[in-house]
Tab-separated table of C-alpha atoms in Angstrom:
chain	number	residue	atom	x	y	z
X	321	UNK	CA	-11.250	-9.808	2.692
X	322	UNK	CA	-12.504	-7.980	-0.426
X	323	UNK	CA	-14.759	-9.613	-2.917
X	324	UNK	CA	-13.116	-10.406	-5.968
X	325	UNK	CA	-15.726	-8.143	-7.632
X	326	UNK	CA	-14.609	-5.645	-5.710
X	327	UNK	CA	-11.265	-6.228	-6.042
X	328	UNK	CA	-10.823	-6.045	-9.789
X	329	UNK	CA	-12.887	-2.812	-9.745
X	330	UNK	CA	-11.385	-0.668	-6.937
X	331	UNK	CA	-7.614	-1.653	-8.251
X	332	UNK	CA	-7.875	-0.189	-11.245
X	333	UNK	CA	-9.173	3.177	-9.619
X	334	UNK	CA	-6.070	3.877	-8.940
X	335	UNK	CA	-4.571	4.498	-12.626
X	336	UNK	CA	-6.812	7.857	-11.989
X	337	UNK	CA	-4.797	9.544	-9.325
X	338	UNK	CA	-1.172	9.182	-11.103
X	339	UNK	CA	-0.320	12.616	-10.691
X	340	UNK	CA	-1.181	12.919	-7.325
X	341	UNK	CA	0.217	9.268	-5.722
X	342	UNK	CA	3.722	10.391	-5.577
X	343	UNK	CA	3.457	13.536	-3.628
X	344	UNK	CA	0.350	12.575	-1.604
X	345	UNK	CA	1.042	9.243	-0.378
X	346	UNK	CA	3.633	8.775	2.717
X	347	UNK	CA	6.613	8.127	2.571
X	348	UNK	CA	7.556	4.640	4.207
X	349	UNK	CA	9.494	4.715	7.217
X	350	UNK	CA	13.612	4.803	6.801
X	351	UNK	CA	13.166	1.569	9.893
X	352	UNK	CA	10.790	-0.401	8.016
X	353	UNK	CA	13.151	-0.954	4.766
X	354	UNK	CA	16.211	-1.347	6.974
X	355	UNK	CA	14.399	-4.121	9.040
X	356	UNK	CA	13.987	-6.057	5.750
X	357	UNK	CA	16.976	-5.938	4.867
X	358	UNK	CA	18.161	-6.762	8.247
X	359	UNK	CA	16.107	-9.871	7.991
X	360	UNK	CA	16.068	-11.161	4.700
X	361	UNK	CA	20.062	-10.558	4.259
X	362	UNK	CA	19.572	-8.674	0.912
X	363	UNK	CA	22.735	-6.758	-0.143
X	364	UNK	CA	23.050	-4.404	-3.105
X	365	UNK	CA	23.455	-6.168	-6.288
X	366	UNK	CA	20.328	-8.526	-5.538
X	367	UNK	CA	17.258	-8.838	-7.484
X	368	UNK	CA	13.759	-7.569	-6.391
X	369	UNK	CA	10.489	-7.995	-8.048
X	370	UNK	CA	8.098	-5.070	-6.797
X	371	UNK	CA	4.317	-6.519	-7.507
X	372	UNK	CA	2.232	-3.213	-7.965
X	373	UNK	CA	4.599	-0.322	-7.654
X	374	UNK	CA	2.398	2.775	-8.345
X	375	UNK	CA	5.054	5.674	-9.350
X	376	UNK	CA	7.897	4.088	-7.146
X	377	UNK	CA	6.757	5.025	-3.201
X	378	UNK	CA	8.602	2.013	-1.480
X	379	UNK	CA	10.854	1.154	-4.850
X	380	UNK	CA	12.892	4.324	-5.366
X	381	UNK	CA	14.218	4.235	-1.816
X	382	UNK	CA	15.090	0.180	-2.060
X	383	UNK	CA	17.051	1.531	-5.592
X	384	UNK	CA	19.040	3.954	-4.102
X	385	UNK	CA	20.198	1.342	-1.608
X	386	UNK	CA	22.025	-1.008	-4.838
X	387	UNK	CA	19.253	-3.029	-5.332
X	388	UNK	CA	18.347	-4.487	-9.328
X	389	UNK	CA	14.330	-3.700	-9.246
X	390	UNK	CA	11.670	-5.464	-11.407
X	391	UNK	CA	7.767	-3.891	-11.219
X	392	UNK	CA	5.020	-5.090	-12.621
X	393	UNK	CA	2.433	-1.858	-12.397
X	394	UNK	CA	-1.058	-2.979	-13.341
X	395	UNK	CA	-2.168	1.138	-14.532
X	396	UNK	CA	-0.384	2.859	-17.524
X	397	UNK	CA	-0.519	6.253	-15.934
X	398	UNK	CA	0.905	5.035	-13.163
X	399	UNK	CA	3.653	3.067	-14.615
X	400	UNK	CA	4.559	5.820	-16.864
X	401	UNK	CA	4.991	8.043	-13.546
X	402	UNK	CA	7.254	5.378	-12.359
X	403	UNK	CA	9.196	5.255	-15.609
X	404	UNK	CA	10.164	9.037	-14.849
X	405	UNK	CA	10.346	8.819	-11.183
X	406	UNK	CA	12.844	5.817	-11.177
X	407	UNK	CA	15.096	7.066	-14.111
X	408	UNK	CA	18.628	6.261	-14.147
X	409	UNK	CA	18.084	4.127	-10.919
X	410	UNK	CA	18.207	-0.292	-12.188
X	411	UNK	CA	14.692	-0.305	-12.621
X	412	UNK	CA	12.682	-1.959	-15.088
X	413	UNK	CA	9.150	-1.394	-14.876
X	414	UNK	CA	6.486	-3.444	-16.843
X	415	UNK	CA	2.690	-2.828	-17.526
X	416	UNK	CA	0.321	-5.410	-16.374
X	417	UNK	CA	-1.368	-7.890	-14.304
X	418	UNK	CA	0.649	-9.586	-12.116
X	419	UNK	CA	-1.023	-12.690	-12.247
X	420	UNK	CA	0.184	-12.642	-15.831
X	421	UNK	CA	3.613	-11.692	-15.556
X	422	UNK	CA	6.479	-14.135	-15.699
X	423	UNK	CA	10.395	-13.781	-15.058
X	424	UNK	CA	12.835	-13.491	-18.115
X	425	UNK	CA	13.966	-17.410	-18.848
X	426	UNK	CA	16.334	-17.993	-16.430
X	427	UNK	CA	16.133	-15.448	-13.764
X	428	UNK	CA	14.941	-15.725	-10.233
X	429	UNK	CA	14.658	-13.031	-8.199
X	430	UNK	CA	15.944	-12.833	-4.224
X	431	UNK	CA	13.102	-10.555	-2.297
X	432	UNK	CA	9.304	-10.556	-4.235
X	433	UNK	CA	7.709	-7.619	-2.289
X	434	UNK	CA	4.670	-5.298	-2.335
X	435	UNK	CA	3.479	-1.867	-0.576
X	436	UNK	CA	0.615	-1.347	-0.157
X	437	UNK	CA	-0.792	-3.544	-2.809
X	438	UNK	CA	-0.753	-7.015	-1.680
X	439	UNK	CA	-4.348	-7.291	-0.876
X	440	UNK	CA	-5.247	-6.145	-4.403
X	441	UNK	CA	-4.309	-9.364	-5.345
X	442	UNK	CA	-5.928	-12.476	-4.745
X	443	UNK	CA	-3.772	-14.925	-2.541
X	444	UNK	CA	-4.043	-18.306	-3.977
X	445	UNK	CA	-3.032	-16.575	-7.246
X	446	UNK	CA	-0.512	-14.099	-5.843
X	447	UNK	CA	1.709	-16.532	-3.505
X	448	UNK	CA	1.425	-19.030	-6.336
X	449	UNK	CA	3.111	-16.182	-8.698
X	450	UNK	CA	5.416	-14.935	-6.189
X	451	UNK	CA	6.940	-18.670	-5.253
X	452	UNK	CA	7.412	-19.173	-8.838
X	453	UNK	CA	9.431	-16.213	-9.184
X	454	UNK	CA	11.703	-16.885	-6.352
X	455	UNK	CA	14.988	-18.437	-6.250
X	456	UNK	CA	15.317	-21.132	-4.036
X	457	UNK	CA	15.383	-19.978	-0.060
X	458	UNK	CA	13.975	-16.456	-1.239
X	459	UNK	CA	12.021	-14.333	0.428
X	460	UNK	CA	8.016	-12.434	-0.031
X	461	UNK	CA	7.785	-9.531	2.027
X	462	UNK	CA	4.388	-7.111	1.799
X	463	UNK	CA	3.518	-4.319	3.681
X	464	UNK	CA	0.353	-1.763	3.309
X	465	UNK	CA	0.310	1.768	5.160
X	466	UNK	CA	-3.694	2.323	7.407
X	467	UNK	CA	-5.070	5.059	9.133
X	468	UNK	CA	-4.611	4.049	12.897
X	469	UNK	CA	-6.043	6.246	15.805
X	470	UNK	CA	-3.269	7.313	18.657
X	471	UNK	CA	-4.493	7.393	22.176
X	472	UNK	CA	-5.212	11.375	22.700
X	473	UNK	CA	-4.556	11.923	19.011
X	474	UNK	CA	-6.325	13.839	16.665
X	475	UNK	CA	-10.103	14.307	17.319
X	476	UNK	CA	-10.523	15.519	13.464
X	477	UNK	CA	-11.552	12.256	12.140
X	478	UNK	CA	-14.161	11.339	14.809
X	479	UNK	CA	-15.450	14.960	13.935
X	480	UNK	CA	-15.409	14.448	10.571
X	481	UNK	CA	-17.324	11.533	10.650
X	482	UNK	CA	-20.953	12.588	10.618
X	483	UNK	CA	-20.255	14.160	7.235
X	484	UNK	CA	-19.041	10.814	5.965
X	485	UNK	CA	-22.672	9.544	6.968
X	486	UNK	CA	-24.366	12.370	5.992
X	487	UNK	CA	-23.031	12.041	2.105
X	488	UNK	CA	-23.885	8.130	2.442
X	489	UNK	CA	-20.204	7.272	2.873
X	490	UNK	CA	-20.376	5.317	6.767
X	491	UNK	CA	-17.889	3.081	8.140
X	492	UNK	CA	-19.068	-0.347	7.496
X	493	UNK	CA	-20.513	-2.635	10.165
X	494	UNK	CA	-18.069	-3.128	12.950
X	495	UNK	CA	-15.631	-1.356	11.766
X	496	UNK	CA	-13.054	-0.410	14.492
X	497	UNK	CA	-10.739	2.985	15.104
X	498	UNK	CA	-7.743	0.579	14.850
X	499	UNK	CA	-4.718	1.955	17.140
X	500	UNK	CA	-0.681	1.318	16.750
X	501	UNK	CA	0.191	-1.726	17.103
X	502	UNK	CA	-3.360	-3.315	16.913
X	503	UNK	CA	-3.522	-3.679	13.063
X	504	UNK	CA	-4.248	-7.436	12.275
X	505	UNK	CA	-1.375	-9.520	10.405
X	506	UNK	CA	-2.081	-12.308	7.816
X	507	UNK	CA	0.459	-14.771	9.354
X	508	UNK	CA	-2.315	-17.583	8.738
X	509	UNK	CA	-3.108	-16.471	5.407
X	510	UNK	CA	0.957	-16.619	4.402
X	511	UNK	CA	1.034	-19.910	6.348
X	512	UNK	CA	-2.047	-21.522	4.098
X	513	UNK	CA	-0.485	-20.877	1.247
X	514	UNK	CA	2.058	-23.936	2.202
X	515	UNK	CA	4.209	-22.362	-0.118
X	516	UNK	CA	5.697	-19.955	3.076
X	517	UNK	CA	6.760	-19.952	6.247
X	518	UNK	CA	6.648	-16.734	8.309
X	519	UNK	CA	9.586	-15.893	9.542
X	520	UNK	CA	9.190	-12.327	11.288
X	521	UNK	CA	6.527	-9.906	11.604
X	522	UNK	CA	6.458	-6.724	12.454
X	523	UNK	CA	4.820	-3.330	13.381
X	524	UNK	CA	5.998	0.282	12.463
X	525	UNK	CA	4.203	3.537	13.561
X	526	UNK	CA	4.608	6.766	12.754
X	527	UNK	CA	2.351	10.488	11.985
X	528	UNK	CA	2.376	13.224	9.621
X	529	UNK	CA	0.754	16.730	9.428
X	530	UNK	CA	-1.373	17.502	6.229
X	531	UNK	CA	-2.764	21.255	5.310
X	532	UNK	CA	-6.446	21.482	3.919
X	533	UNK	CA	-5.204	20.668	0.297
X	534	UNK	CA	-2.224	18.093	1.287
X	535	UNK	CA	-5.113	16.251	2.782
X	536	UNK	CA	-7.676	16.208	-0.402
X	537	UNK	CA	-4.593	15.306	-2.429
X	538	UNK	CA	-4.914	12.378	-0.192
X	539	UNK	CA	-7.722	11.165	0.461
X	540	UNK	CA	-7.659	12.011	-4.137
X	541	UNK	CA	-5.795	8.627	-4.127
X	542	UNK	CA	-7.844	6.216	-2.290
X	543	UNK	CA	-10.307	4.455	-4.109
X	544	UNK	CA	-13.436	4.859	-1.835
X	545	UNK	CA	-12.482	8.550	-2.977
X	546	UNK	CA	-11.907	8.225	-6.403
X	547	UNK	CA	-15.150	6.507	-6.889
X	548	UNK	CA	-17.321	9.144	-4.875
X	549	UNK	CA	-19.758	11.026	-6.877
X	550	UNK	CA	-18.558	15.065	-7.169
X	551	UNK	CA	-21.391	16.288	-4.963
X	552	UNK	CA	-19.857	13.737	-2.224
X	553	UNK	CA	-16.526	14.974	-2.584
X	554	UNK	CA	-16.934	18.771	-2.836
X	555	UNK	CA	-19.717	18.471	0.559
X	556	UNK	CA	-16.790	16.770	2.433
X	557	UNK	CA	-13.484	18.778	1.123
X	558	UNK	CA	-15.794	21.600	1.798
X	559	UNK	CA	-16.311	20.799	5.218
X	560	UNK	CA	-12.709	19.672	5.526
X	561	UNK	CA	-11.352	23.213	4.245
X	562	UNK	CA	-13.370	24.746	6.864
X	563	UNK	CA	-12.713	22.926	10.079
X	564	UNK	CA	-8.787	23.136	9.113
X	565	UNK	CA	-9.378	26.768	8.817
X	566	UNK	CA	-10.264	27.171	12.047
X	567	UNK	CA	-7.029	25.966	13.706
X	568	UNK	CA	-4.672	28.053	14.245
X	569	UNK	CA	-1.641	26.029	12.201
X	570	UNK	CA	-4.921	25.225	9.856
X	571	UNK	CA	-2.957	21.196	10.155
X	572	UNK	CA	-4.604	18.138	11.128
X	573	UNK	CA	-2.336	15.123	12.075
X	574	UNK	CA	-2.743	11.520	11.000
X	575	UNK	CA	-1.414	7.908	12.501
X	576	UNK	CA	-0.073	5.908	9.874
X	577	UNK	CA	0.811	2.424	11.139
X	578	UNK	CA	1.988	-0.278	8.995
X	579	UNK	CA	2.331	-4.608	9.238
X	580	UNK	CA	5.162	-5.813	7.729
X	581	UNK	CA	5.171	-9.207	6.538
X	582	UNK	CA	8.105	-11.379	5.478
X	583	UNK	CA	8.132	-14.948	4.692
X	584	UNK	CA	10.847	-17.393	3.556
X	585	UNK	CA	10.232	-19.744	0.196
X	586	UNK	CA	9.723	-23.333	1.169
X	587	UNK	CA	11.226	-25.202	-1.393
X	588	UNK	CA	8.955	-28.380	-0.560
X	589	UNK	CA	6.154	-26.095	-1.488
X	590	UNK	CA	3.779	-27.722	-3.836
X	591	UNK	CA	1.969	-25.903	-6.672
């Protein structure tokens, strides 16, 4: 769990790496989005709010499948990036905080979803928002993409690591090099809410190769990043630049793997 100090800091790093989210980030994989569609039912035509959408990574895709899309993007730059990204697609996208946002009079919305920006939010306050916005029998789904560490995958990031420490950046306290299939899932969390009920989760795996500068891009848009100080940053994409230039294919390759959540709206939920 993040403090909420934390929280309302690191979320609004963000807003900084605009230009670089859309390119840099990965794409989601073509199963995952199928899968929620599978389960939830959703058919084009129906109406999604998107809480955090950054410049569109998981929306644009969902668009191009028929769907009508509401986002509420907390960072101008971002939003704006969105706004160009998502032309001529049914996309609205608003500018704010999601806690503050409420649906047009009258409308009610069949899937309220988030990638990789749930747990930006804090969850009494963001399933409280998201039930409200539901129609009855509607669905939250959520969804964030982590580093995870393949058996006899790439040894860059345990090399790496002594850098990290050496520019006071270490891993946290018991902090674990989490494999596929072993990230954690907030089931309980959903099911506390008493505004839920889980009704299917599931993991998806998959890699990517970066180059020396496709990796800084990055590692550009996470806020642990975004916050270091320069002489932290040019030490480690220093170090980075040359250990990639030693490999032949000058690539490293990193394990994405990804929870998704989806929950059905209990209609006896109290507020």
């Amino acid at each position: 769990m993040i403090p909420e100090h934390d929280r309302i800091r690191l979320r609004q790093t963000f807003d900084q790496a605009a230009e670089l989210y859309q390119r840099a980030r990965p794409e989601y994989p073509p199963a995952l989005l199928d899968h929620l569609i599978a389960v939830t039912g959703l058919a084009p035509g129906d109406r999604l709010l998107e809480m955090g959408c950054a410049t569109g990574k998981a929306t644009l895709p969902l668009a191009r499948r028929g769907f009508r899309i509401s986002c509420v993007e907390l960072g101008t730059h971002l939003a704006a990036a969105a706004r160009r990204n998502l032309a001529g697609l049914d996309v609205e996208v608003s500018e704010g905080r999601f806690e503050d946002w409420r649906p047009p009079p009258g409308v009610r919305y069949d899937l309220v979803f988030a990638a990789t920006a749930w747990h930006w939010i804090d969850p009494q306050t963001g399933y409280r928002a998201a039930w409200q916005a539901l129609r009855p029998g509607g669905h939250l789904a959520f969804w964030s993409a982590f580093h995870v560490f393949p058996e006899g995958g790439d040894p860059f990031f345990r090399q790496i690591q002594p850098v990290y420490d050496e520019i006071n950046e270490s891993l946290p306290p018991g902090a674990a090099w989490t494999r596929p299939g072993e990230l954690p899932d907030s089931a309980d969390e959903i099911e506390a809410s008493g505004l839920f009920d889980v009704i299917d989760i599931r993991h998806f795996d998959w890699e990517q190769d970066y180059d020396a500068q496709g990796y800084i891009d990055l590692l550009d848009t996470f806020s642990g990043h975004i916050e270091m100080a320069d002489w932290q940053r040019e030490r480690l994409y220093g170090e980075i630049r040359r250990r990639l230039a030693l490999r032949p294919d000058g690539l490293l390759r990193r394990g994405w793997g990804a929870v998704l959540h989806i929950a059905r709206r209990r209609d006896d939920g109290q507020i």
